[in-house]
Coordinates of C-alpha atoms in Angstrom, one line a residue:
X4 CA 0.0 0.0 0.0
X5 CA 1.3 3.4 -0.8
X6 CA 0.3 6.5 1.3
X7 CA 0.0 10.0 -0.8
X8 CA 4.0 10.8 -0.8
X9 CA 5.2 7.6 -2.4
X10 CA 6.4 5.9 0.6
X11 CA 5.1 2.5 1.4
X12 CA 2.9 2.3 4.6
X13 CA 4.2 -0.2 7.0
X14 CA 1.4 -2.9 8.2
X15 CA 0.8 -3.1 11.9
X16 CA 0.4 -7.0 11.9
X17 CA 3.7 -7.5 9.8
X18 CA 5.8 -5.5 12.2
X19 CA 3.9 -7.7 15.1
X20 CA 4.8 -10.8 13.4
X21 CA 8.4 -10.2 12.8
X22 CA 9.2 -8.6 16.0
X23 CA 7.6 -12.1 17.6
X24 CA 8.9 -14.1 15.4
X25 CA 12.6 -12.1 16.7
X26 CA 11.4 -12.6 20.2
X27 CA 10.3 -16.0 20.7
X28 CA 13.5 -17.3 19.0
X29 CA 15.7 -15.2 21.7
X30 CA 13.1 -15.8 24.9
X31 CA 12.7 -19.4 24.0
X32 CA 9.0 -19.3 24.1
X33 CA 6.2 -17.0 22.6
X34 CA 5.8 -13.7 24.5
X35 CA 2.3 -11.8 25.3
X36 CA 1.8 -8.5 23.7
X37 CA 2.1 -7.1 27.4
X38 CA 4.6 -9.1 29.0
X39 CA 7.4 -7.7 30.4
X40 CA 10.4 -10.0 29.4
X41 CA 13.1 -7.4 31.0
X42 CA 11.0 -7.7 34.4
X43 CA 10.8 -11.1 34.2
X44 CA 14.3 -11.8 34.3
X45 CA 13.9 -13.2 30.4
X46 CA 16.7 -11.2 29.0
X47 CA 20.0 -9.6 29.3
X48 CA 21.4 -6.2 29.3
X49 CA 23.0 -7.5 25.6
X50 CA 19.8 -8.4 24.1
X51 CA 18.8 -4.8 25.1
X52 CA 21.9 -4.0 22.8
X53 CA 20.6 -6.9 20.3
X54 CA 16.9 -5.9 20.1
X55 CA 17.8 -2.1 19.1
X56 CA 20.1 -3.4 16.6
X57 CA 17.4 -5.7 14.7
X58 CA 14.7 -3.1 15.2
X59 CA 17.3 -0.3 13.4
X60 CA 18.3 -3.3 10.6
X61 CA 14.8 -5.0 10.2
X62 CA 13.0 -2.0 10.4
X63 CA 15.5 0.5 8.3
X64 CA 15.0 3.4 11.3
X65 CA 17.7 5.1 13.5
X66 CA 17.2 4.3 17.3
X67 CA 18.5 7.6 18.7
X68 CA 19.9 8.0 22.4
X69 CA 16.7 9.8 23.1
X70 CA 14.6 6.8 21.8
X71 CA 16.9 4.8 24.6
X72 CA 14.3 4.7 27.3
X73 CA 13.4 1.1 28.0
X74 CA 9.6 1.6 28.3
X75 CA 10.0 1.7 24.5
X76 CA 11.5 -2.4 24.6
X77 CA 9.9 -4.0 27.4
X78 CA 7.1 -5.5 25.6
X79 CA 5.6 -6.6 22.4
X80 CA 3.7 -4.3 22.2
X81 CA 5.5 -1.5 23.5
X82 CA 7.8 -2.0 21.0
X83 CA 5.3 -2.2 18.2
X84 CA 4.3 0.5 18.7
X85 CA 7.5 2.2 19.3
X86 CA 8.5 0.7 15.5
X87 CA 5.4 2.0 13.7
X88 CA 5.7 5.4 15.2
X89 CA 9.6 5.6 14.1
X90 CA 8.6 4.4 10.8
X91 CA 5.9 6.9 10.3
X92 CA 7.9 9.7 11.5
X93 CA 10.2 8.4 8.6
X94 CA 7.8 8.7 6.0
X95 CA 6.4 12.1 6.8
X96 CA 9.8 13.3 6.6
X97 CA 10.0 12.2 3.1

C-alpha cells in the first residue's frame, strides 16, 4: 500500500509478526503483547543491545539516544508501537 507521498505504509500485523517471530527465537518461548520479558528476568542487558540493533536493521529506522528509554523495549507491544511510530515519523519526513 502506498500513502500520498510515495512511501510505502508499514502494516501493523507485519511489524507484530516479525518482531515475535525475533522474540520468541531469543526468549525461548512465545511472549504476550504485554509481557514484560526485561521484568521477568527473560533477558540480558546485551539483548537490550541486540533488540535495538534488529529493530534499526529489520526496520531501516535510527534508534537515537533519546529513543533509549526502556519503556519503549519491554514489551511486544511496547515495541510495536515504538517501530510504527519511528517508521511513520520516517515517512512524513520524506
Amino acid at each position: 500500500m502506498d500513502t500520498s507521498n510515495g512511501t510505502e505504509a508499514v502494516d501493523a500485523t507485519a511489524v507484530t509478526e516479525g518482531l515475535r517471530t525475533y522474540l520468541t527465537g531469543a526468549l525461548g518461548r512465545e511472549p504476550g503483547p504485554d509481557e514484560d520479558y526485561f521484568a521477568l528476568g527473560l533477558v540480558t542487558s546485551l539483548f537490550a543491545i541486540e533488540l535495538v540493533n534488529f529493530v534499526e536493521q529489520r526496520h531501516g529506522i535510527e534508534v537515537t539516544v533519546d529513543d533509549l528509554d526502556l519503556d519503549h523495549f519491554r514489551t511486544l507491544g511496547r515495541l510495536r508501537d515504538f517501530v510504527l511510530a519511528k517508521t511513520a515519523s520516517r515517512g512524513a519526513a520524506a
